[in-house]
Amino acid sequence: MALAAVPGDGGATQGILRRQALRESAARTYARALPIVPVRARGMTVEGADGRRYLDCLSGAGALALGHNHPVVLDAIRAVLDSEAPLQVLDLATPVKDAFTDELFATLPPGLASRARVQFCGPAGTDAVEAALKLVRTATGRDGLLAFSGAYHGMTAGALAASGGAPADGVMAAGVAAAGVTRLPFPYDYRCPFGVGGERGAELAAHWAEKLLDDPKGGAPHPAGMILEPVQGEGGVIPAPDGWLRRMREITAARSIPLIADEVQTGVGRTGAFWAVDHSGVEPDVMVLSKAIGGGLPLAVVVYREDLDVWPPGAHAGTFRGNQLAMAAGAATLAHVRQNNLAERAATVGGRMLERLRRFAAGRPQIGDVRGRGLMIGVELVAPEAGFATGAGVAPTGAGPVANPDHEEAPGGTTPYEVSRYEVSPYEASPGGGAPYETSPGEPALYADAMRTAAPPAAPALAAAVQQECLRRGLIVELGGRHGAVIRLLPPLTITDEQTEAVLDRLTDALDASIRTAGTHSRELPPTAAPFAPPSTGDHR
């Protein structure tokens, strides 16, 4: 549907932006890098007060599965308003809440849905994370927590402690000190913590977790739970390999450790399956859900196995856990995604976007990696001349092909983990018959492999420049990753083929323009190269 015209008023826009900068907290993020004043939106199109229009690949940090003001969402909201139903009901039972719960349970992994309980939380994903952590600690009588490097779970104390990093390191340190969190390595093929990548890297990550838990001196004796994201979003759009995720399920189940899946950003069709854990067939003990489940309005819940439901009344509460408008909008969104196969559509469109971006990346060493799952896509930018240049997602010299990011069977019939960056496993004997860990006397093979395959340094200033070039071309994108060097795409599941091509055209044009500009400077763009500072990573649940 066409948007009504908005009279251009750049002066009013600048006034609003100035007043926001003067009166709002220094902690604001998106407003720093996206100096726009949205006044109308429909679907994927956002119109600013100055009359400019943008294609929105931010989608409310993934909260808008159907885009802005989708008719089924608006109709659901109007129906509640017209009925004169109460808008806030704490945790009282209502027909709207009952309908939402029915629709939610219809989408859950079957094994969990058949024995699930749901806790409505405060209207933000971070509160649902806090509830999940409190739940497993109450149910198990244990305190420790297993979490992963690169994770992001929210900005309240417990959720922040479980996260792998935060915009304000001082705040992060205070949370971690009190939380008893044990950090585990997350499989990150492009920057593998073991310097291996592919199957071997994922195997080592799983082996590390298992041995740590079984080591009485490992520092993580029988924790209360493990929390993970099936695709790390703020960490840089890093999909967990399906085989590794199944190993985490096996490891936790064997030790009676509840597995918590944080599907705040990955849920409701975003990754090409209704829930990201569906790709692997894993059924977690606890699922943390927010963002898209409210149809664009604030809503957060925890769904968990009924045998964990041991906390007393009032153990987790919140005034705004009875948001009737959000429940109505959420039920309509869940039903529309399910009935119209939008998860499958996300898989198809996302696959096309990844394919084109990978073709574009060939020969552009500043594009270190292109990865994602469904309509959750990341483009990692690097400074190749400052380190080991390996090309755009291409394996280093002497290495095998890079692992399939979608974790499907690789060409030639190999399993997902068999597509390694290495022709020789670091655990095999050296050609000269040396010990398994040595390629030559005194030289650890693992260290040698890491040196051969180190990725170039991240290029956050280049990413910030690309974000600004995208904005000039009418495209809104987000930054993320370890150093804010990953361009993140989170378009609505309703994106059309025409819009898909427009997004890719604008993004690739912005990338080329920024790379050309960067080439006239030194190795990395200086922080002042972009007119607006890059936002801190984190979706601020």
Coordinates of C-alpha atoms in Angstrom, one line a residue:
M1 CA 0.0 0.0 0.0
A2 CA 1.3 3.5 -0.9
L3 CA 2.2 5.9 1.8
A4 CA 0.6 9.2 2.0
A5 CA 2.9 12.1 1.0
V6 CA 4.7 13.8 3.8
P7 CA 5.6 17.5 3.2
G8 CA 9.4 17.8 3.2
D9 CA 10.6 19.8 6.2
G10 CA 14.2 19.4 6.8
G11 CA 14.3 22.3 9.2
A12 CA 11.8 20.6 11.5
T13 CA 13.7 17.4 11.3
Q14 CA 16.9 19.0 12.4
G15 CA 15.2 20.7 15.2
I16 CA 13.8 17.5 16.5
L17 CA 17.2 15.8 16.2
R18 CA 18.9 18.6 18.1
R19 CA 16.4 18.6 20.9
Q20 CA 16.7 14.8 21.2
A21 CA 20.5 15.1 21.4
L22 CA 20.2 17.7 24.2
R23 CA 17.5 16.0 26.3
E24 CA 17.9 12.3 25.8
S25 CA 20.3 10.0 27.7
A26 CA 23.9 9.6 26.4
A27 CA 23.0 5.8 26.3
R28 CA 20.9 6.2 23.1
T29 CA 22.2 4.2 20.2
Y30 CA 20.3 4.0 17.0
A31 CA 19.5 7.7 16.9
R32 CA 23.2 8.5 16.7
A33 CA 23.9 6.6 13.5
L34 CA 20.4 7.0 11.9
P35 CA 19.6 10.7 12.0
I36 CA 16.0 10.4 10.7
V37 CA 12.7 11.2 12.2
P38 CA 10.2 8.6 11.1
V39 CA 6.6 9.8 10.8
R40 CA 4.9 7.1 8.6
A41 CA 5.6 3.5 7.8
R42 CA 4.0 0.7 6.0
G43 CA 5.5 -2.7 5.3
M44 CA 9.2 -2.3 4.6
T45 CA 9.0 1.4 3.8
V46 CA 9.6 4.2 6.4
E47 CA 9.1 7.9 5.6
G48 CA 10.9 10.6 7.5
A49 CA 9.6 14.0 8.4
D50 CA 11.7 15.5 5.6
G51 CA 9.8 13.4 3.0
R52 CA 12.6 10.9 2.4
R53 CA 11.7 7.2 2.1
Y54 CA 13.8 4.3 3.2
L55 CA 13.8 0.5 2.9
D56 CA 14.0 -0.7 6.5
C57 CA 16.3 -3.7 7.1
L58 CA 16.3 -3.0 10.8
S59 CA 12.7 -4.0 11.5
G60 CA 12.7 -2.7 15.0
A61 CA 15.8 -4.9 15.7
G62 CA 13.8 -7.9 14.4
A63 CA 10.5 -7.1 16.2
L64 CA 8.5 -6.5 13.1
A65 CA 8.2 -9.9 11.4
L66 CA 5.5 -8.5 9.1
G67 CA 6.9 -5.1 8.7
H68 CA 5.3 -1.8 9.8
N69 CA 1.6 -1.5 10.3
H70 CA 0.6 -4.8 8.6
P71 CA -3.2 -5.0 8.0
V72 CA -3.7 -8.2 10.1
V73 CA -1.9 -6.6 13.0
L74 CA -3.8 -3.3 12.8
D75 CA -7.1 -5.2 12.5
A76 CA -6.3 -7.3 15.6
I77 CA -5.5 -4.1 17.6
R78 CA -8.6 -2.3 16.4
A79 CA -10.8 -5.3 17.4
V80 CA -9.5 -5.1 21.0
L81 CA -10.0 -1.3 21.1
D82 CA -13.5 -1.6 19.6
S83 CA -14.5 -4.3 22.1
E84 CA -13.8 -2.0 25.1
A85 CA -11.7 -4.9 26.6
P86 CA -9.3 -3.8 29.3
L87 CA -5.9 -3.0 27.9
Q88 CA -3.9 -4.1 31.0
V89 CA -4.9 -7.0 33.2
L90 CA -1.7 -8.0 35.1
D91 CA -1.9 -11.9 34.9
L92 CA -5.6 -12.3 34.9
A93 CA -7.2 -14.7 32.3
T94 CA -8.8 -13.1 29.3
P95 CA -10.1 -14.3 25.9
V96 CA -7.3 -12.4 24.2
K97 CA -4.6 -14.0 26.3
D98 CA -6.2 -17.4 25.8
A99 CA -6.1 -17.0 22.0
F100 CA -2.5 -15.9 22.1
T101 CA -1.5 -18.8 24.2
D102 CA -3.3 -21.2 21.9
E103 CA -1.5 -19.8 18.8
L104 CA 1.9 -19.8 20.6
F105 CA 1.6 -23.4 21.7
A106 CA 0.6 -24.4 18.1
T107 CA 4.0 -23.2 16.9
L108 CA 6.3 -24.7 19.5
P109 CA 8.4 -27.8 19.0
P110 CA 5.8 -30.6 19.6
G111 CA 7.7 -32.3 22.4
L112 CA 7.8 -29.1 24.4
A113 CA 4.3 -27.9 23.5
S114 CA 2.8 -31.1 24.9
R115 CA 4.2 -30.5 28.4
A116 CA 4.8 -26.8 28.5
R117 CA 4.0 -24.0 30.9
V118 CA 4.2 -20.3 30.0
Q119 CA 5.2 -17.3 32.2
F120 CA 4.2 -13.9 30.9
C121 CA 7.0 -11.4 31.9
G122 CA 7.6 -7.7 31.8
P123 CA 7.4 -6.5 28.2
A124 CA 11.1 -6.9 27.3
G125 CA 13.2 -9.9 26.3
T126 CA 15.8 -9.1 29.0
D127 CA 13.1 -9.6 31.7
A128 CA 12.2 -13.0 30.1
V129 CA 15.9 -13.9 30.3
E130 CA 15.9 -13.0 34.0
A131 CA 12.8 -15.1 34.5
A132 CA 14.4 -18.1 32.8
L133 CA 17.6 -17.8 34.8
K134 CA 15.6 -17.5 38.0
L135 CA 13.4 -20.5 37.0
V136 CA 16.3 -23.0 36.4
R137 CA 18.0 -21.9 39.6
T138 CA 14.9 -22.4 41.6
A139 CA 14.1 -25.8 39.9
T140 CA 17.6 -27.2 40.3
G141 CA 18.7 -25.6 43.6
R142 CA 22.0 -24.6 41.8
D143 CA 23.5 -21.2 41.1
G144 CA 26.0 -21.4 38.3
L145 CA 25.3 -20.7 34.6
L146 CA 26.9 -21.8 31.3
A147 CA 26.9 -19.1 28.6
F148 CA 28.9 -18.4 25.5
S149 CA 31.4 -16.0 24.1
G150 CA 29.7 -13.5 21.7
A151 CA 26.3 -13.9 23.3
Y152 CA 23.8 -11.1 23.9
H153 CA 20.9 -11.7 26.2
G154 CA 19.8 -8.3 27.4
M155 CA 20.8 -5.3 29.5
T156 CA 19.5 -6.1 33.0
A157 CA 22.0 -7.5 35.5
G158 CA 21.5 -11.2 35.1
A159 CA 21.0 -11.1 31.3
L160 CA 24.0 -8.8 31.0
A161 CA 26.2 -11.2 33.0
A162 CA 25.2 -14.0 30.7
S163 CA 26.2 -11.9 27.6
G164 CA 29.6 -12.1 26.1
G165 CA 30.1 -8.3 26.0
A166 CA 28.3 -5.0 26.3
P167 CA 28.6 -1.4 25.1
A168 CA 29.7 -0.3 28.6
D169 CA 32.4 -2.6 29.9
G170 CA 32.2 -1.3 33.4
V171 CA 28.5 -2.2 33.6
M172 CA 29.3 -5.6 32.2
A173 CA 32.0 -6.3 34.7
A174 CA 29.7 -5.5 37.6
G175 CA 27.1 -8.0 36.4
V176 CA 29.5 -10.8 35.6
A177 CA 31.2 -10.6 39.0
A178 CA 28.0 -11.5 40.8
A179 CA 26.6 -14.1 38.4
G180 CA 28.8 -17.2 38.6
V181 CA 28.8 -17.4 34.8
T182 CA 31.2 -19.9 33.1
R183 CA 31.9 -18.8 29.5
L184 CA 32.2 -21.4 26.8
P185 CA 33.5 -21.0 23.2
F186 CA 30.8 -20.6 20.5
P187 CA 31.6 -22.1 17.1
Y188 CA 32.6 -19.1 14.9
D189 CA 33.9 -20.4 11.7
Y190 CA 35.5 -17.2 10.3
R191 CA 37.2 -16.4 13.6
C192 CA 37.4 -19.8 15.2
P193 CA 38.5 -19.6 18.9
F194 CA 40.6 -22.7 18.2
G195 CA 42.1 -21.4 14.9
V196 CA 40.4 -24.4 13.1
G197 CA 36.9 -23.6 11.9
G198 CA 34.5 -26.0 10.2
E199 CA 33.8 -29.4 11.6
R200 CA 37.0 -29.5 13.7
G201 CA 36.3 -26.2 15.3
A202 CA 32.7 -27.2 16.3
E203 CA 33.9 -30.5 17.6
L204 CA 36.6 -28.8 19.7
A205 CA 34.0 -26.4 21.1
A206 CA 31.7 -29.3 22.1
H207 CA 34.6 -31.2 23.5
W208 CA 35.7 -28.2 25.6
A209 CA 32.2 -27.9 27.1
E210 CA 31.9 -31.6 27.9
K211 CA 35.4 -31.9 29.5
L212 CA 34.9 -28.8 31.5
L213 CA 31.7 -30.1 33.0
D214 CA 33.2 -33.5 33.9
D215 CA 36.3 -31.9 35.4
P216 CA 35.8 -31.6 39.2
K217 CA 38.4 -28.8 39.1
G218 CA 37.0 -27.2 35.9
G219 CA 35.2 -24.4 37.7
A220 CA 31.7 -25.2 36.6
P221 CA 30.4 -28.0 38.8
H222 CA 26.8 -29.0 37.9
P223 CA 25.4 -25.6 36.9
A224 CA 21.8 -24.5 37.0
G225 CA 21.5 -24.2 33.3
M226 CA 23.0 -23.4 29.9
I227 CA 21.8 -20.5 27.8
L228 CA 22.5 -20.0 24.1
E229 CA 21.3 -18.3 20.9
P230 CA 20.7 -20.7 18.0
V231 CA 22.0 -17.8 15.9
Q232 CA 24.1 -15.1 17.6
G233 CA 22.6 -11.8 16.5
E234 CA 24.4 -9.0 18.2
G235 CA 27.5 -11.2 18.2
G236 CA 27.7 -10.9 14.4
V237 CA 25.1 -13.1 12.9
I238 CA 26.8 -16.4 13.7
P239 CA 24.6 -19.5 13.1
A240 CA 25.2 -22.4 15.5
P241 CA 26.0 -25.6 13.5
D242 CA 23.1 -28.0 13.8
G243 CA 25.4 -30.8 14.9
W244 CA 27.0 -28.7 17.6
L245 CA 23.6 -27.7 18.9
R246 CA 22.5 -31.3 19.1
R247 CA 25.7 -32.0 21.1
M248 CA 24.8 -29.3 23.5
R249 CA 21.4 -30.9 24.0
E250 CA 23.0 -34.3 24.5
I251 CA 25.6 -32.9 27.0
T252 CA 23.1 -31.0 29.1
A253 CA 20.5 -33.8 29.0
A254 CA 23.0 -36.3 30.2
R255 CA 23.9 -34.1 33.2
S256 CA 20.4 -32.9 34.1
I257 CA 21.3 -29.3 33.1
P258 CA 18.3 -27.4 31.7
L259 CA 19.0 -26.0 28.2
I260 CA 17.7 -22.5 27.6
A261 CA 17.3 -21.3 24.0
D262 CA 17.2 -17.5 23.6
E263 CA 14.9 -17.1 20.6
V264 CA 14.2 -13.4 21.2
Q265 CA 15.6 -12.4 17.8
T266 CA 15.6 -15.7 15.9
G267 CA 12.0 -16.7 16.5
V268 CA 8.8 -16.4 14.4
G269 CA 10.3 -17.5 11.1
R270 CA 13.3 -15.2 11.0
T271 CA 15.9 -17.9 10.3
G272 CA 13.8 -19.9 7.8
A273 CA 12.1 -22.1 10.4
F274 CA 9.5 -21.0 12.9
W275 CA 12.0 -21.3 15.7
A276 CA 15.7 -21.5 15.0
V277 CA 16.0 -24.7 17.1
D278 CA 13.7 -26.4 14.6
H279 CA 16.6 -26.6 12.1
S280 CA 18.5 -29.0 14.3
G281 CA 15.5 -30.8 15.8
V282 CA 16.6 -29.8 19.3
E283 CA 13.9 -29.4 21.9
P284 CA 15.2 -27.1 24.7
D285 CA 13.9 -27.2 28.3
V286 CA 13.2 -23.5 28.3
M287 CA 12.6 -21.0 25.4
V288 CA 12.9 -17.2 25.9
L289 CA 10.6 -15.4 23.5
S290 CA 10.0 -11.7 22.7
K291 CA 10.3 -9.2 19.9
A292 CA 8.2 -10.5 17.0
I293 CA 5.8 -12.5 19.2
G294 CA 4.1 -9.2 20.1
G295 CA 3.5 -8.1 16.5
G296 CA 5.6 -5.0 17.0
L297 CA 4.3 -4.2 20.5
P298 CA 6.1 -5.1 23.8
L299 CA 5.6 -8.7 24.9
A300 CA 7.9 -11.3 26.4
V301 CA 7.3 -14.8 27.7
V302 CA 9.2 -17.8 28.9
V303 CA 8.0 -21.3 27.8
Y304 CA 9.4 -24.3 29.7
R305 CA 8.9 -27.9 30.7
E306 CA 6.1 -28.5 33.2
D307 CA 8.4 -30.3 35.7
L308 CA 10.4 -27.1 36.0
D309 CA 7.3 -25.2 37.2
V310 CA 8.2 -25.3 40.9
W311 CA 8.4 -21.6 41.8
P312 CA 5.8 -20.1 44.2
P313 CA 3.2 -17.5 43.2
G314 CA 4.8 -14.1 42.7
A315 CA 8.3 -15.6 42.2
H316 CA 8.4 -13.6 39.0
A317 CA 6.0 -10.7 38.4
G318 CA 5.6 -7.4 36.6
T319 CA 2.8 -4.8 36.2
F320 CA 2.9 -4.8 32.4
R321 CA 2.8 -8.5 31.7
G322 CA -0.9 -8.3 30.7
N323 CA -0.6 -6.2 27.5
Q324 CA -3.8 -7.1 25.7
L325 CA -3.0 -5.1 22.5
A326 CA 0.4 -6.9 22.2
M327 CA -1.2 -10.3 22.8
A328 CA -3.8 -9.6 20.0
A329 CA -1.1 -8.3 17.7
G330 CA 1.1 -11.2 18.5
A331 CA -1.5 -13.9 18.0
A332 CA -2.3 -12.4 14.6
T333 CA 1.3 -12.3 13.6
L334 CA 2.0 -15.9 14.7
A335 CA -1.0 -17.1 12.8
H336 CA -0.2 -15.1 9.7
V337 CA 3.4 -16.4 9.6
R338 CA 2.3 -20.0 10.2
Q339 CA -0.6 -20.0 7.7
N340 CA 1.3 -18.3 4.9
N341 CA 4.5 -20.3 5.2
L342 CA 6.5 -17.1 5.7
A343 CA 9.3 -19.1 7.4
E344 CA 9.8 -21.1 4.2
R345 CA 9.7 -17.8 2.3
A346 CA 12.4 -16.4 4.5
A347 CA 14.6 -19.4 3.8
T348 CA 14.2 -18.9 0.1
V349 CA 14.7 -15.2 -0.1
G350 CA 17.5 -15.3 2.4
G351 CA 19.3 -18.0 0.4
R352 CA 19.1 -15.8 -2.7
M353 CA 20.4 -12.8 -0.8
L354 CA 23.3 -14.8 0.6
E355 CA 24.2 -16.1 -2.9
R356 CA 24.3 -12.7 -4.5
L357 CA 26.3 -11.2 -1.7
R358 CA 28.8 -14.0 -1.8
R359 CA 29.2 -13.5 -5.5
F360 CA 29.7 -9.8 -5.0
A361 CA 32.2 -10.4 -2.2
A362 CA 34.5 -12.4 -4.5
G363 CA 37.6 -10.3 -5.3
R364 CA 36.8 -7.7 -2.6
P365 CA 39.0 -8.7 0.3
Q366 CA 37.5 -6.0 2.5
I367 CA 34.4 -8.3 2.8
G368 CA 35.8 -11.0 5.0
D369 CA 32.7 -13.1 5.4
V370 CA 29.0 -13.3 4.3
R371 CA 26.9 -15.5 6.5
G372 CA 23.4 -16.0 8.0
R373 CA 20.3 -18.1 8.1
G374 CA 17.0 -17.1 6.5
L375 CA 16.4 -13.4 6.7
M376 CA 19.1 -12.9 9.4
I377 CA 22.2 -12.0 7.4
G378 CA 25.6 -10.5 8.3
V379 CA 28.4 -9.1 6.2
E380 CA 31.7 -8.9 8.1
L381 CA 34.1 -6.1 7.0
V382 CA 37.8 -6.4 7.5
A383 CA 41.1 -4.5 6.9
P384 CA 42.9 -7.1 4.8
E385 CA 46.1 -5.1 4.4
A386 CA 46.5 -5.0 8.2
G387 CA 46.5 -8.8 8.6
F388 CA 46.2 -12.1 6.9
A389 CA 44.0 -11.5 3.9
T390 CA 42.0 -14.5 3.0
G391 CA 39.6 -13.0 0.6
A392 CA 35.8 -12.8 0.8
G393 CA 34.8 -16.0 2.6
V394 CA 37.5 -17.9 0.7
A395 CA 39.6 -20.4 2.5
P396 CA 43.3 -19.6 3.0
T397 CA 46.0 -21.2 0.8
G398 CA 46.3 -24.9 1.4
A399 CA 42.9 -25.1 3.0
G400 CA 39.8 -26.9 2.1
P401 CA 36.4 -25.2 1.4
V402 CA 34.8 -23.1 4.1
A403 CA 31.9 -24.8 6.0
N404 CA 28.5 -24.4 4.5
P405 CA 26.9 -21.6 6.7
D406 CA 23.5 -23.1 6.2
H407 CA 24.7 -26.4 7.6
E408 CA 23.3 -28.5 4.8
E409 CA 25.0 -31.3 3.0
A410 CA 28.0 -30.0 1.3
P411 CA 28.9 -30.6 -2.4
G412 CA 30.3 -34.1 -2.7
G413 CA 28.1 -35.6 -0.1
T414 CA 30.2 -34.6 3.0
T415 CA 28.4 -33.9 6.2
P416 CA 28.2 -30.3 7.5
Y417 CA 31.2 -30.8 9.8
E418 CA 33.3 -32.5 7.2
V419 CA 33.7 -29.3 5.2
S420 CA 36.8 -28.1 7.0
R421 CA 39.2 -25.3 6.4
Y422 CA 42.0 -27.9 6.6
E423 CA 43.2 -30.7 4.5
V424 CA 45.1 -32.2 7.5
S425 CA 43.6 -32.5 10.9
P426 CA 45.7 -31.0 13.7
Y427 CA 45.1 -34.3 15.5
E428 CA 46.6 -36.5 12.9
A429 CA 50.2 -37.6 12.9
S430 CA 52.6 -35.3 11.0
P431 CA 54.0 -36.5 7.7
G432 CA 57.2 -37.3 9.5
G433 CA 55.5 -39.5 12.0
G434 CA 55.6 -37.0 14.9
A435 CA 53.2 -36.8 17.7
P436 CA 49.6 -36.0 16.9
Y437 CA 49.9 -32.3 18.0
E438 CA 53.1 -31.6 16.2
T439 CA 53.9 -30.9 12.5
S440 CA 57.6 -30.7 13.4
P441 CA 59.4 -31.2 16.7
G442 CA 58.3 -28.5 19.1
E443 CA 55.7 -26.9 16.7
P444 CA 52.1 -27.4 17.8
A445 CA 50.0 -28.1 14.7
L446 CA 47.0 -26.2 16.2
Y447 CA 49.2 -23.1 16.6
A448 CA 50.5 -23.4 13.1
D449 CA 47.0 -23.8 11.7
A450 CA 45.8 -20.8 13.6
M451 CA 48.7 -18.7 12.2
R452 CA 47.9 -19.8 8.7
T453 CA 44.2 -19.0 8.9
A454 CA 44.0 -15.9 11.1
A455 CA 41.3 -13.6 9.7
P456 CA 42.2 -9.9 9.0
P457 CA 41.3 -7.4 11.7
A458 CA 37.8 -6.1 11.9
A459 CA 37.0 -2.8 10.2
P460 CA 34.4 -1.0 12.3
A461 CA 35.0 2.4 10.8
L462 CA 34.5 1.0 7.3
A463 CA 31.2 -0.6 8.5
A464 CA 30.1 2.7 9.9
A465 CA 30.8 4.4 6.6
V466 CA 28.8 1.7 4.8
Q467 CA 25.9 2.3 7.1
Q468 CA 25.9 6.0 6.3
E469 CA 26.3 5.3 2.5
C470 CA 23.3 3.0 2.8
L471 CA 21.3 5.7 4.6
R472 CA 22.1 8.1 1.8
R473 CA 20.7 5.6 -0.7
G474 CA 17.5 5.1 1.3
L475 CA 18.4 1.9 3.1
I476 CA 18.4 1.3 6.9
V477 CA 20.9 -1.3 8.2
E478 CA 22.2 -2.2 11.6
L479 CA 25.8 -2.8 12.8
G480 CA 26.8 -5.6 15.1
G481 CA 29.6 -8.1 15.7
R482 CA 32.6 -8.1 18.0
H483 CA 33.8 -4.7 17.0
G484 CA 30.7 -3.3 15.3
A485 CA 32.1 -4.4 11.9
V486 CA 29.3 -6.6 10.7
I487 CA 26.5 -5.1 8.5
R488 CA 23.3 -6.8 9.7
L489 CA 20.2 -7.3 7.6
L490 CA 16.9 -8.1 9.3
P491 CA 14.2 -7.3 6.7
P492 CA 10.6 -8.3 7.4
L493 CA 9.4 -11.7 6.3
T494 CA 7.0 -9.9 3.9
I495 CA 9.8 -8.5 1.8
T496 CA 8.9 -8.7 -1.9
D497 CA 11.2 -9.8 -4.7
E498 CA 11.4 -6.3 -6.0
Q499 CA 12.4 -5.0 -2.6
T500 CA 15.0 -7.7 -2.2
E501 CA 16.7 -6.6 -5.4
A502 CA 16.5 -3.0 -4.3
V503 CA 18.1 -3.8 -0.9
L504 CA 20.9 -5.7 -2.6
D505 CA 21.5 -3.0 -5.2
R506 CA 21.7 -0.2 -2.5
L507 CA 23.9 -2.3 -0.2
T508 CA 26.4 -3.4 -2.8
D509 CA 26.6 0.2 -4.2
A510 CA 27.2 1.5 -0.7
L511 CA 29.9 -1.2 -0.1
D512 CA 31.7 -0.3 -3.3
A513 CA 31.5 3.5 -2.5
S514 CA 32.9 3.0 1.0
I515 CA 35.6 0.6 -0.1
R516 CA 36.7 3.1 -2.7
T517 CA 36.8 5.9 -0.1
A518 CA 38.7 3.7 2.3
G519 CA 41.3 3.0 -0.4
T520 CA 42.2 6.7 -0.4
H521 CA 43.0 6.6 3.3
S522 CA 45.3 4.4 5.4
R523 CA 44.5 0.8 6.4
E524 CA 41.3 1.7 8.3
L525 CA 39.0 4.6 8.0
P526 CA 39.5 7.1 10.9
P527 CA 36.6 7.4 13.3
T528 CA 35.7 10.8 11.8
A529 CA 35.3 9.4 8.3
A530 CA 31.5 8.9 8.9
P531 CA 29.4 11.9 9.8
F532 CA 27.8 10.1 12.7
A533 CA 29.4 7.8 15.3
P534 CA 28.5 4.1 14.9
P535 CA 26.0 2.8 17.4
S536 CA 27.0 0.6 20.2
T537 CA 26.0 -3.0 19.5
G538 CA 23.1 -4.5 21.4
D539 CA 19.4 -4.5 20.7
H540 CA 18.5 -3.2 24.2
R541 CA 15.7 -5.5 25.1

